[in-house]
PDB file of N, CA and C in Angstrom:
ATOM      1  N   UNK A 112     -51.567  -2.680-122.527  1.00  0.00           N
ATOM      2  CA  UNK A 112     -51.708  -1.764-121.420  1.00  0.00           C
ATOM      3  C   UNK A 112     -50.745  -0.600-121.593  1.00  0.00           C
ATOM      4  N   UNK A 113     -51.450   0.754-120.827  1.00  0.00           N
ATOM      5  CA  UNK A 113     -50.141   1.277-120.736  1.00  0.00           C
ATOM      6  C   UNK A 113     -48.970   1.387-120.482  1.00  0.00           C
ATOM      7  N   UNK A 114     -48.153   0.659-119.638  1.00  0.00           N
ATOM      8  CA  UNK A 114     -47.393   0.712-119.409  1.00  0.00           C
ATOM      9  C   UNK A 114     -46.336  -0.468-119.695  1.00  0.00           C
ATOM     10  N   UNK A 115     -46.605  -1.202-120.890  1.00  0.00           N
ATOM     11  CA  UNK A 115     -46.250  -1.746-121.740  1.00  0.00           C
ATOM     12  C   UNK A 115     -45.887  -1.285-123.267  1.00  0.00           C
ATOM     13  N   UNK A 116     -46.272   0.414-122.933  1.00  0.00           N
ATOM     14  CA  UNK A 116     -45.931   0.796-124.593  1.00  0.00           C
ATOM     15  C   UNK A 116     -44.184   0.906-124.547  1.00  0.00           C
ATOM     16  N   UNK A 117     -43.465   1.023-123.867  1.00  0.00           N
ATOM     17  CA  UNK A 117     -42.089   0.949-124.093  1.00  0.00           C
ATOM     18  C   UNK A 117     -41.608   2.991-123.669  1.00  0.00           C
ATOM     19  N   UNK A 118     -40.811   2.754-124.203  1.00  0.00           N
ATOM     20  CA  UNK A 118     -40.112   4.480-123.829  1.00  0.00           C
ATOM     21  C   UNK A 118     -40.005   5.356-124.940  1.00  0.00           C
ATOM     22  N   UNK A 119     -40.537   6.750-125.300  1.00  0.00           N
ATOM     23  CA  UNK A 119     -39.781   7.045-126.355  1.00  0.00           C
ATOM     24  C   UNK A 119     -39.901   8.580-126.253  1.00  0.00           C
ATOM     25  N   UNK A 120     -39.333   9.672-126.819  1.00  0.00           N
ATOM     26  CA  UNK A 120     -39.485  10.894-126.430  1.00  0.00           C
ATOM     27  C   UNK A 120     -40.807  11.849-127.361  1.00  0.00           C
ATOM     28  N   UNK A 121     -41.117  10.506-128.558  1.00  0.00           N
ATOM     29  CA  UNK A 121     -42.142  11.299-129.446  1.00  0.00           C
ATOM     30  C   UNK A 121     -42.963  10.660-128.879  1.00  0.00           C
ATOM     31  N   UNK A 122     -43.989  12.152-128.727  1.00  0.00           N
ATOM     32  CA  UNK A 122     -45.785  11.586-128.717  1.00  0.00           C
ATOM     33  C   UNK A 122     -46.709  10.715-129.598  1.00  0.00           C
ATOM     34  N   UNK A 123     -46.030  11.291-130.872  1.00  0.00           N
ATOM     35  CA  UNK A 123     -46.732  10.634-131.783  1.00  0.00           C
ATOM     36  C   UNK A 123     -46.811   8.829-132.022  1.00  0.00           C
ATOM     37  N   UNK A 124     -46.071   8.479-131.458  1.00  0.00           N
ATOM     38  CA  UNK A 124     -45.594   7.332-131.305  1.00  0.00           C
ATOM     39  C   UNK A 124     -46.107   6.357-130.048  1.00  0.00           C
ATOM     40  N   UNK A 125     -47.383   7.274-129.294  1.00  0.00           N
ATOM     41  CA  UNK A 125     -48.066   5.992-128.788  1.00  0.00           C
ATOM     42  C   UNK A 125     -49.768   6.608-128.535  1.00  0.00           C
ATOM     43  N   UNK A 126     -50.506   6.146-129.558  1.00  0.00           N
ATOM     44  CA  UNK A 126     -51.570   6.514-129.752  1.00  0.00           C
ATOM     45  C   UNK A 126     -52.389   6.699-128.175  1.00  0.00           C
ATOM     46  N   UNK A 127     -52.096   5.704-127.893  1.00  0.00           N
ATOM     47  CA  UNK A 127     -53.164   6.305-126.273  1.00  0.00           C
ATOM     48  C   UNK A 127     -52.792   7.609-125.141  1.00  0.00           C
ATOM     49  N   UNK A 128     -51.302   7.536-125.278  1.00  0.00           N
ATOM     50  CA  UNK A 128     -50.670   8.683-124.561  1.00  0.00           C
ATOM     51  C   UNK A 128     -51.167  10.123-125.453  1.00  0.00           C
ATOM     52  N   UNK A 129     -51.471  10.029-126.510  1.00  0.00           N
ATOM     53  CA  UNK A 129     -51.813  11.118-127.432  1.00  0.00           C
ATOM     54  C   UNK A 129     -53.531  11.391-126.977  1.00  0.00           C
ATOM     55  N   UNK A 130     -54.262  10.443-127.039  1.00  0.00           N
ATOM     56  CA  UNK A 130     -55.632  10.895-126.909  1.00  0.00           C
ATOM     57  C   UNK A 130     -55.700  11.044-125.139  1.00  0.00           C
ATOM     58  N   UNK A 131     -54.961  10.213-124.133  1.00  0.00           N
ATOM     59  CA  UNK A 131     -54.968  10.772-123.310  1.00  0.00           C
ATOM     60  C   UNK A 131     -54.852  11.997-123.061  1.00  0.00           C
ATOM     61  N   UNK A 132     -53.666  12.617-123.233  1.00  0.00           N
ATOM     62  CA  UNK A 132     -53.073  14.013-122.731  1.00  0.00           C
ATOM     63  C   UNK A 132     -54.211  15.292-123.691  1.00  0.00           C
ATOM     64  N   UNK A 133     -54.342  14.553-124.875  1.00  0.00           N
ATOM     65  CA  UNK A 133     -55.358  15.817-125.549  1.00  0.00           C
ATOM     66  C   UNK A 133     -56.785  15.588-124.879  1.00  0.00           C
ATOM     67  N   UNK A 134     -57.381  14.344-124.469  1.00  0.00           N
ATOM     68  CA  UNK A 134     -58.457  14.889-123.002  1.00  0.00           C
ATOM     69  C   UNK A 134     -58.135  15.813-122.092  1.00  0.00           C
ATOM     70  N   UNK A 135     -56.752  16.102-121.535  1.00  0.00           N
ATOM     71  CA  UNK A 135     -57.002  16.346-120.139  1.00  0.00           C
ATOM     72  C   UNK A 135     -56.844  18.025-120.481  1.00  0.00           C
ATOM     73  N   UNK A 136     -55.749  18.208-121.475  1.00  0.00           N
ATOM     74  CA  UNK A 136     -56.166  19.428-121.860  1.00  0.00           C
ATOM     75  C   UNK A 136     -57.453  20.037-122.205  1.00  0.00           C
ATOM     76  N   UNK A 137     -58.207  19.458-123.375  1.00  0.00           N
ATOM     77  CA  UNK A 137     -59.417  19.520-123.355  1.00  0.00           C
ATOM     78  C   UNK A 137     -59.920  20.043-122.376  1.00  0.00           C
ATOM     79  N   UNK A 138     -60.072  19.112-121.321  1.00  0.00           N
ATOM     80  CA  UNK A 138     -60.861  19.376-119.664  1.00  0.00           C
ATOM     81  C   UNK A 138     -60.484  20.602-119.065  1.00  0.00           C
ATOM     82  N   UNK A 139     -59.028  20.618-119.136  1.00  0.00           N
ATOM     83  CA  UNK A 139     -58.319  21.879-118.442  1.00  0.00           C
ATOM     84  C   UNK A 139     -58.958  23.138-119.165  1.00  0.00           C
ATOM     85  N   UNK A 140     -59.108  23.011-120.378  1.00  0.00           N
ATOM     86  CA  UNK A 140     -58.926  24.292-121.449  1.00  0.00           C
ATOM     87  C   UNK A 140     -60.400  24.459-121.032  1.00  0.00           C
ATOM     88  N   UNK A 141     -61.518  23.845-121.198  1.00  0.00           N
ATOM     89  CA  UNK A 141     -63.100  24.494-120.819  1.00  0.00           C
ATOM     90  C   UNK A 141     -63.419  24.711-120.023  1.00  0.00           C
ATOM     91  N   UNK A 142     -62.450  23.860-118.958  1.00  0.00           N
ATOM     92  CA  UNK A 142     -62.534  24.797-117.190  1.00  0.00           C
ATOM     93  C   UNK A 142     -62.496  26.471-117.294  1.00  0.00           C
ATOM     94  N   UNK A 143     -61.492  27.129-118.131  1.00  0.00           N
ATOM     95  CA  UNK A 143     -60.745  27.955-117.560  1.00  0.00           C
ATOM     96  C   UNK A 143     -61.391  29.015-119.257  1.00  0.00           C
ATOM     97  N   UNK A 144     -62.500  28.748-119.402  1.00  0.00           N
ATOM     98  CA  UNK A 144     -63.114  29.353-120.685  1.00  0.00           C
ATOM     99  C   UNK A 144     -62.745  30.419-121.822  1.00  0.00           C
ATOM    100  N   UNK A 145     -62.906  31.395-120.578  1.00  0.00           N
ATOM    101  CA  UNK A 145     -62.474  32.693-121.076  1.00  0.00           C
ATOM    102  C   UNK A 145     -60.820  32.844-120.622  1.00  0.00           C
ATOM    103  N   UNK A 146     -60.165  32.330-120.368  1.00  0.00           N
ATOM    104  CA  UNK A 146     -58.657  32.687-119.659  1.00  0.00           C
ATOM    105  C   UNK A 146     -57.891  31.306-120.477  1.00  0.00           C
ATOM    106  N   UNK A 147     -56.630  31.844-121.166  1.00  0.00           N
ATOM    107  CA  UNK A 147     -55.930  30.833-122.064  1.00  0.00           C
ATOM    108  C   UNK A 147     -55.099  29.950-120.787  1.00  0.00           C
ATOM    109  N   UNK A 148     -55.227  28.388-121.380  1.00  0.00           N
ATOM    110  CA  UNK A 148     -54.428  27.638-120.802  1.00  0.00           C
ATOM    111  C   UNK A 148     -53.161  27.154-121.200  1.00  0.00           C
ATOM    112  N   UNK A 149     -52.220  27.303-120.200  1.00  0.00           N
ATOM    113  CA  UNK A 149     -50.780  27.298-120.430  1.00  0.00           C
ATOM    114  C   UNK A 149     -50.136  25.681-120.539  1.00  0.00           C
ATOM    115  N   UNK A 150     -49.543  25.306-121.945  1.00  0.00           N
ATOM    116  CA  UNK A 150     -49.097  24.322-121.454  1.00  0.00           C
ATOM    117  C   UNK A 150     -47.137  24.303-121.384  1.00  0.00           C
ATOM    118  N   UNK A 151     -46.755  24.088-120.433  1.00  0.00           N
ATOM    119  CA  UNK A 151     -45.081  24.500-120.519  1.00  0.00           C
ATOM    120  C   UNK A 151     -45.073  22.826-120.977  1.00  0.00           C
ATOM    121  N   UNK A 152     -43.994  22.499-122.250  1.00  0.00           N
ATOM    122  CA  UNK A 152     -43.425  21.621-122.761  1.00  0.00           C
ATOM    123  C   UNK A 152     -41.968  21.615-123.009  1.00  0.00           C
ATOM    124  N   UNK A 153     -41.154  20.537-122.244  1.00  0.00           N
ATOM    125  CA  UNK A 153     -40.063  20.468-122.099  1.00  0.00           C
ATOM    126  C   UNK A 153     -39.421  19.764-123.487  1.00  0.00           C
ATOM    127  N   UNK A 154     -38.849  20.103-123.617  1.00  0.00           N
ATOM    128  CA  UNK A 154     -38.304  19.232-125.629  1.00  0.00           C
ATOM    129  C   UNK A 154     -39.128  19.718-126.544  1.00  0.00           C
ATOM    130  N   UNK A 155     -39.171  19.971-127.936  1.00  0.00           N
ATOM    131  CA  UNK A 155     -39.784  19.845-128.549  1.00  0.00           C
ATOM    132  C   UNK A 155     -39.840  18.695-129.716  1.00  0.00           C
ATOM    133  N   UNK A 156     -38.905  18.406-130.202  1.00  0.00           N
ATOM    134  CA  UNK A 156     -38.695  17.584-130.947  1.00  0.00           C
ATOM    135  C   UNK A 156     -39.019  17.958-132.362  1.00  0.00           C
ATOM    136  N   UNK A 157     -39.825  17.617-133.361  1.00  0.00           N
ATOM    137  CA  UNK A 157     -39.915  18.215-134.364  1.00  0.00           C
ATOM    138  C   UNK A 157     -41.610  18.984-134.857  1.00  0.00           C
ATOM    139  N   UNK A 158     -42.190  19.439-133.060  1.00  0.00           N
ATOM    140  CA  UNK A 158     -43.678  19.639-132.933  1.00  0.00           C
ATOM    141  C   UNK A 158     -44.890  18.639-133.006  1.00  0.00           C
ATOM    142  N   UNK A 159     -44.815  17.546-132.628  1.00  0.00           N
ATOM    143  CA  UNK A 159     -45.984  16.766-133.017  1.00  0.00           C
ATOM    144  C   UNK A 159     -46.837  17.004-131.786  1.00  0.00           C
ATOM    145  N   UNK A 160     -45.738  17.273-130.209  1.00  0.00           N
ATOM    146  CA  UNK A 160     -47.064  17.431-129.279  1.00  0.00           C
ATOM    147  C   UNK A 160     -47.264  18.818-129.297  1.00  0.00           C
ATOM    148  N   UNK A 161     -46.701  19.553-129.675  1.00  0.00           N
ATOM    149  CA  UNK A 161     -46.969  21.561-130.162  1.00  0.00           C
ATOM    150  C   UNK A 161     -48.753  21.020-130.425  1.00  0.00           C
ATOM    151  N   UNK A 162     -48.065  20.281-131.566  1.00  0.00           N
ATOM    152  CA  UNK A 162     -49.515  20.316-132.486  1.00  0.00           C
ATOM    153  C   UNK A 162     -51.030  20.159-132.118  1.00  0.00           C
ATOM    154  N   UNK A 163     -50.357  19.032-131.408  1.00  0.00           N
ATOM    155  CA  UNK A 163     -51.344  18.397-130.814  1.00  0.00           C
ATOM    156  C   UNK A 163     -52.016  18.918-129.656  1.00  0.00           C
ATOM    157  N   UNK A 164     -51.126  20.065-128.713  1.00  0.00           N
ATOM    158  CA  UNK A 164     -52.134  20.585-128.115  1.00  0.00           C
ATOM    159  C   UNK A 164     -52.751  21.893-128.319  1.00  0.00           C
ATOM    160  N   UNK A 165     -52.205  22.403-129.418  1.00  0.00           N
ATOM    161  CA  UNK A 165     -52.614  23.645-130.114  1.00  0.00           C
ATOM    162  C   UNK A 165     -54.476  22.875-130.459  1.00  0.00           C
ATOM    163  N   UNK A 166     -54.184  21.809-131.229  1.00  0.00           N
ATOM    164  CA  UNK A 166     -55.602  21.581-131.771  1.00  0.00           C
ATOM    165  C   UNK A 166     -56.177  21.274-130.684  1.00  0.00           C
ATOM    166  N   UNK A 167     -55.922  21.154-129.598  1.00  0.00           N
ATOM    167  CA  UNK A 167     -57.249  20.455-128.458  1.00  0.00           C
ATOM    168  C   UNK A 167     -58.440  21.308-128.291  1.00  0.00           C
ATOM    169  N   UNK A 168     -57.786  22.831-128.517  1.00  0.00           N
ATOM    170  CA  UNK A 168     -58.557  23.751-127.765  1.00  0.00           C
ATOM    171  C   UNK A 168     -58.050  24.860-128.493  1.00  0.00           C
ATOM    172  N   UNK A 169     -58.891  25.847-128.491  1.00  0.00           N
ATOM    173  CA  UNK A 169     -58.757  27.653-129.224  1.00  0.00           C
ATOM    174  C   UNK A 169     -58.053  28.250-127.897  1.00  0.00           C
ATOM    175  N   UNK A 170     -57.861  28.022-126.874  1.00  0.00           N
ATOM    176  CA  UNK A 170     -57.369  28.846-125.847  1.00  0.00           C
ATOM    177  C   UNK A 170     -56.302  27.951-124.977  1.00  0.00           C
ATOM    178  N   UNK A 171     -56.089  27.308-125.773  1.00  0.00           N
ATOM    179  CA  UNK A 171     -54.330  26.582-125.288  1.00  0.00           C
ATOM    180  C   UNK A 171     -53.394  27.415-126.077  1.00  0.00           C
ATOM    181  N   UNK A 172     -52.409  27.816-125.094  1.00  0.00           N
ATOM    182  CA  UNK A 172     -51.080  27.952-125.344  1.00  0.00           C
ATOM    183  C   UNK A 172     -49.955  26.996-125.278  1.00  0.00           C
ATOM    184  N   UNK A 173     -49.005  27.435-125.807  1.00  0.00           N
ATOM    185  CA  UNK A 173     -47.755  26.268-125.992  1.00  0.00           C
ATOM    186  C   UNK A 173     -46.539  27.304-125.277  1.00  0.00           C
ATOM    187  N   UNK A 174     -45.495  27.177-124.599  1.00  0.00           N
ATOM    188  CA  UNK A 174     -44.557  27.169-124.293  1.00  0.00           C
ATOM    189  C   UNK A 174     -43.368  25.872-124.324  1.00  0.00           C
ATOM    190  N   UNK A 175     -42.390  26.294-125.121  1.00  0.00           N
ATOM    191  CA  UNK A 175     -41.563  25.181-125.297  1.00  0.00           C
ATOM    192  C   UNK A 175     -40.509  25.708-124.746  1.00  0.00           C
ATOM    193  N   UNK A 176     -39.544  24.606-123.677  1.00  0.00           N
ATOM    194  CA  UNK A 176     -38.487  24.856-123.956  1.00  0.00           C
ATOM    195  C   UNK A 176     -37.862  24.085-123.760  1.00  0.00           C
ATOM    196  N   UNK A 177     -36.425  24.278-124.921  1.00  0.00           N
ATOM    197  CA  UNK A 177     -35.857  23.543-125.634  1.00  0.00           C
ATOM    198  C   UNK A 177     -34.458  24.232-126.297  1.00  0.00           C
ATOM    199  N   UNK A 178     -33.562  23.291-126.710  1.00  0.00           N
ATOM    200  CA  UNK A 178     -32.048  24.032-126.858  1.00  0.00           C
ATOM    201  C   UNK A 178     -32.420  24.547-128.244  1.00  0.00           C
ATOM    202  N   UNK A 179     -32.634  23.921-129.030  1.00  0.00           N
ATOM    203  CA  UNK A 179     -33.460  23.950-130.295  1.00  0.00           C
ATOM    204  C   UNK A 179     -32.228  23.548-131.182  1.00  0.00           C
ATOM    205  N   UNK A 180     -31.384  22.806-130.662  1.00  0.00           N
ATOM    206  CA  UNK A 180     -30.035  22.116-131.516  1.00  0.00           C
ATOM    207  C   UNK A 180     -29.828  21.556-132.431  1.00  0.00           C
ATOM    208  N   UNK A 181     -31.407  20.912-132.476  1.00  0.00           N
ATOM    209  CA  UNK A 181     -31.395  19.804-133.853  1.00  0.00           C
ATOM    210  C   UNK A 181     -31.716  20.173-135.267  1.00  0.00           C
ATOM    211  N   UNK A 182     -31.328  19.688-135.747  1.00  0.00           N
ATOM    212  CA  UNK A 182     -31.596  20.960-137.608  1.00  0.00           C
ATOM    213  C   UNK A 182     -33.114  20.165-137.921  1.00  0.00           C
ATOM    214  N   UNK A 183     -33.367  21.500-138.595  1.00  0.00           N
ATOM    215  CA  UNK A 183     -35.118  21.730-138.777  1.00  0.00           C
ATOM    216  C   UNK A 183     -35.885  22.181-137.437  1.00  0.00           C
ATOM    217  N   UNK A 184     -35.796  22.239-135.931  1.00  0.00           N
ATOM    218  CA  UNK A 184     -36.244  21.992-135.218  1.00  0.00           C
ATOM    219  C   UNK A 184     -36.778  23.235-135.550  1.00  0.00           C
ATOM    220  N   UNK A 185     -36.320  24.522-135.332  1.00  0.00           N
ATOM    221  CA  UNK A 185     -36.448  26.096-135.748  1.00  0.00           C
ATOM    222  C   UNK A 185     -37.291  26.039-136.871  1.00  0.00           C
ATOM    223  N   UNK A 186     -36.944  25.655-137.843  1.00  0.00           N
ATOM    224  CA  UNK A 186     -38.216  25.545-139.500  1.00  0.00           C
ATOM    225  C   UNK A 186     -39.694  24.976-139.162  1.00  0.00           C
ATOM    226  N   UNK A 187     -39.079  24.163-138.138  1.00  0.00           N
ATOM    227  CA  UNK A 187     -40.557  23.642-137.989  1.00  0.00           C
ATOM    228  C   UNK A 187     -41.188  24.117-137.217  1.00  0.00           C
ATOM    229  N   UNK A 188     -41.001  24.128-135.687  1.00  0.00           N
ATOM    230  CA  UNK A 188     -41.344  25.400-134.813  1.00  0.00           C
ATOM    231  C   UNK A 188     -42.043  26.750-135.347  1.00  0.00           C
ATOM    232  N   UNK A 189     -41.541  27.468-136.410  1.00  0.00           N
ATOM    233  CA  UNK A 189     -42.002  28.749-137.239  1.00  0.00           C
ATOM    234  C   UNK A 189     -42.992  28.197-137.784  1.00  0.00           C
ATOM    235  N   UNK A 190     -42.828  27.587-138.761  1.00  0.00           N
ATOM    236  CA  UNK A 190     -44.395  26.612-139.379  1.00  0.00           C
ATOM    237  C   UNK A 190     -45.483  26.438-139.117  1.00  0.00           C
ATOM    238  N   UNK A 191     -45.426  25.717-137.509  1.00  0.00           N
ATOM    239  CA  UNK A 191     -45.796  25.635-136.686  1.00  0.00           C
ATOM    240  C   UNK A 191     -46.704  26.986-136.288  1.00  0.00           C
ATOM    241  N   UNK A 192     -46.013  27.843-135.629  1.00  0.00           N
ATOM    242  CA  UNK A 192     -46.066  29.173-134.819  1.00  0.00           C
ATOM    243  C   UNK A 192     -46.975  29.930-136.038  1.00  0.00           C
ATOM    244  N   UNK A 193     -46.308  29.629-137.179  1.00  0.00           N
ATOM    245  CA  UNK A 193     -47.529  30.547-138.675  1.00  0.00           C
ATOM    246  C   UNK A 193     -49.045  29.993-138.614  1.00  0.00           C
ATOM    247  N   UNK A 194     -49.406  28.897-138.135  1.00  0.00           N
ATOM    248  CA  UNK A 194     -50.699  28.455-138.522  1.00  0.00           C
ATOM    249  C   UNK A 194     -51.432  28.699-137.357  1.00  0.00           C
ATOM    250  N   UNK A 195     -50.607  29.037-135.726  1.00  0.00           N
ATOM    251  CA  UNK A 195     -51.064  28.857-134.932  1.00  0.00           C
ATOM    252  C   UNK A 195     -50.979  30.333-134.206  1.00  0.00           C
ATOM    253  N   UNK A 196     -50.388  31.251-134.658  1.00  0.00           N
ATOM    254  CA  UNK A 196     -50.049  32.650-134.063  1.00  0.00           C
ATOM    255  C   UNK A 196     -48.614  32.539-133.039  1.00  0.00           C
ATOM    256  N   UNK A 197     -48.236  33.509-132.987  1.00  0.00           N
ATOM    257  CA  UNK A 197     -47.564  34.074-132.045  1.00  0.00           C
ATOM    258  C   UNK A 197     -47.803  33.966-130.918  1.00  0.00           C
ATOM    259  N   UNK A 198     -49.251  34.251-130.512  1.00  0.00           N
ATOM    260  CA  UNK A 198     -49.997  34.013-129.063  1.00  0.00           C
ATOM    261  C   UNK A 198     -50.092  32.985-128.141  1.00  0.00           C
ATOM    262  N   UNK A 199     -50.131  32.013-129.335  1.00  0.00           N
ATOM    263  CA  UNK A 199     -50.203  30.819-128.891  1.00  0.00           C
ATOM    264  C   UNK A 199     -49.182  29.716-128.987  1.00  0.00           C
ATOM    265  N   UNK A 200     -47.884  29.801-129.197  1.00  0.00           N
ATOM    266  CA  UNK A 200     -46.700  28.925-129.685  1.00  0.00           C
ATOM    267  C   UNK A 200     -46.156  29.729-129.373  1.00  0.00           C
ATOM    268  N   UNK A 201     -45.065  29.781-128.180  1.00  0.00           N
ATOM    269  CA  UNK A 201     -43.949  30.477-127.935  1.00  0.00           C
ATOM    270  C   UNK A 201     -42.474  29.507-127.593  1.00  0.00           C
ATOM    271  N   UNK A 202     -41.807  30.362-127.032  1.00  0.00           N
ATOM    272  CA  UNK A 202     -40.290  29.406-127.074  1.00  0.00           C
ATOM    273  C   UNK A 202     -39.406  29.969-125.953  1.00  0.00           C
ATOM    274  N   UNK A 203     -39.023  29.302-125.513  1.00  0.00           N
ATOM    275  CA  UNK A 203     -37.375  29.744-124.474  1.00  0.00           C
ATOM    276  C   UNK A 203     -36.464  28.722-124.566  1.00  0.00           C
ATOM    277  N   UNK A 204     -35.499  29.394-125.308  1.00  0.00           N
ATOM    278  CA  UNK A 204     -34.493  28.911-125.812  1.00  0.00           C
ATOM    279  C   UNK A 204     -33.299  28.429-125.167  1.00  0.00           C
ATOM    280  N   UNK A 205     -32.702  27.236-124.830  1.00  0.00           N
ATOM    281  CA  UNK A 205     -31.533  26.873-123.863  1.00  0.00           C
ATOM    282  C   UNK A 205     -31.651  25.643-123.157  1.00  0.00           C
ATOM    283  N   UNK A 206     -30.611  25.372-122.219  1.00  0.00           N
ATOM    284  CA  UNK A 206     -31.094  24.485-121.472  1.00  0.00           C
ATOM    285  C   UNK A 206     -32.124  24.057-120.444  1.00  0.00           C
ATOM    286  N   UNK A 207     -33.170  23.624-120.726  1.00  0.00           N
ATOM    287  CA  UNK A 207     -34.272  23.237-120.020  1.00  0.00           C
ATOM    288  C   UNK A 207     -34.508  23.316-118.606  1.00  0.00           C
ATOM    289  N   UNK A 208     -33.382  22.481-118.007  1.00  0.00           N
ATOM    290  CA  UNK A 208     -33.028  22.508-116.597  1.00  0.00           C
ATOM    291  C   UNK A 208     -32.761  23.702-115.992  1.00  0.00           C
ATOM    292  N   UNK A 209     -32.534  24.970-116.482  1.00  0.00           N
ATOM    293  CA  UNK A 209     -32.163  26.328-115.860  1.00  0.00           C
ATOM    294  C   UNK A 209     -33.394  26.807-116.696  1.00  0.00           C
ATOM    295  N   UNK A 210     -33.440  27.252-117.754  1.00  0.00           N
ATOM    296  CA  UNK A 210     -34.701  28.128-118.607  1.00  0.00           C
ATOM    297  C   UNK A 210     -36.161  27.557-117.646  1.00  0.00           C
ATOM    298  N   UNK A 211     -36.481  26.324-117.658  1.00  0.00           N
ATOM    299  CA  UNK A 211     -38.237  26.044-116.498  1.00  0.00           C
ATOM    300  C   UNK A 211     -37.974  26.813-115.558  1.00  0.00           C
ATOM    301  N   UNK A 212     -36.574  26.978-115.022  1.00  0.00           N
ATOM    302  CA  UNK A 212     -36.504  26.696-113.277  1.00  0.00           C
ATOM    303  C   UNK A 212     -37.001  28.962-113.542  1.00  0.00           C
ATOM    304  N   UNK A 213     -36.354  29.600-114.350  1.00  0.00           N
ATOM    305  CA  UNK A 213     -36.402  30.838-114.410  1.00  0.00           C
ATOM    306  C   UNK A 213     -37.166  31.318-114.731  1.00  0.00           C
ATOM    307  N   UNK A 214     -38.658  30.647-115.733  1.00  0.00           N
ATOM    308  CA  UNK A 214     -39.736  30.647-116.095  1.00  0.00           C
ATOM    309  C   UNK A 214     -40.656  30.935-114.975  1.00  0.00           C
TER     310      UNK A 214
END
């Protein structure tokens, strides 16, 4: 069940929470057709849910924010941001708890 998968901060790491959340985007993203859907993501970690909701849909956006403290986080993020545009992968940089609230 769900709520037996345990705790962890990567997505990638519990297959149903992954196909969940890329449905609902999905749903969200063809609601809203012609108009891009925003997803604000708190942490990034090393992009696996970037990724993952970049591919759900052609008109999802990504907003991350995140201190970006951890080494590689930035290399990968850009990587990231190259396959997927500028448009669609963005960033605000800092502490989370003040950067959402100013967003």
């Amino acid at each position: 069940s769900y709520k037996t998968l345990g705790k962890s901060k990567q997505i990638n790491l519990h297959p149903l929470q992954s196909v969940l959340l890329t449905h609902i985007v999905q749903q969200e993203a063809f609601t809203k057709k012609s108009k891009n859907f925003r997803v604000c993501q708190t942490g990034f970690d090393s992009g696996e849910a970037s990724a993952l909701f970049l591919l759900a849909s052609m008109n999802v956006q990504v907003v991350v924010f995140d201190s970006f403290s951890e080494p590689l986080q930035s290399a990968s993020f850009l990587a990231i941001q190259q396959v997927f545009g500028m448009d669609r992968l963005m960033r605000v940089v800092g502490d989370s708890c003040k950067t959402l609230l100013k967003f």
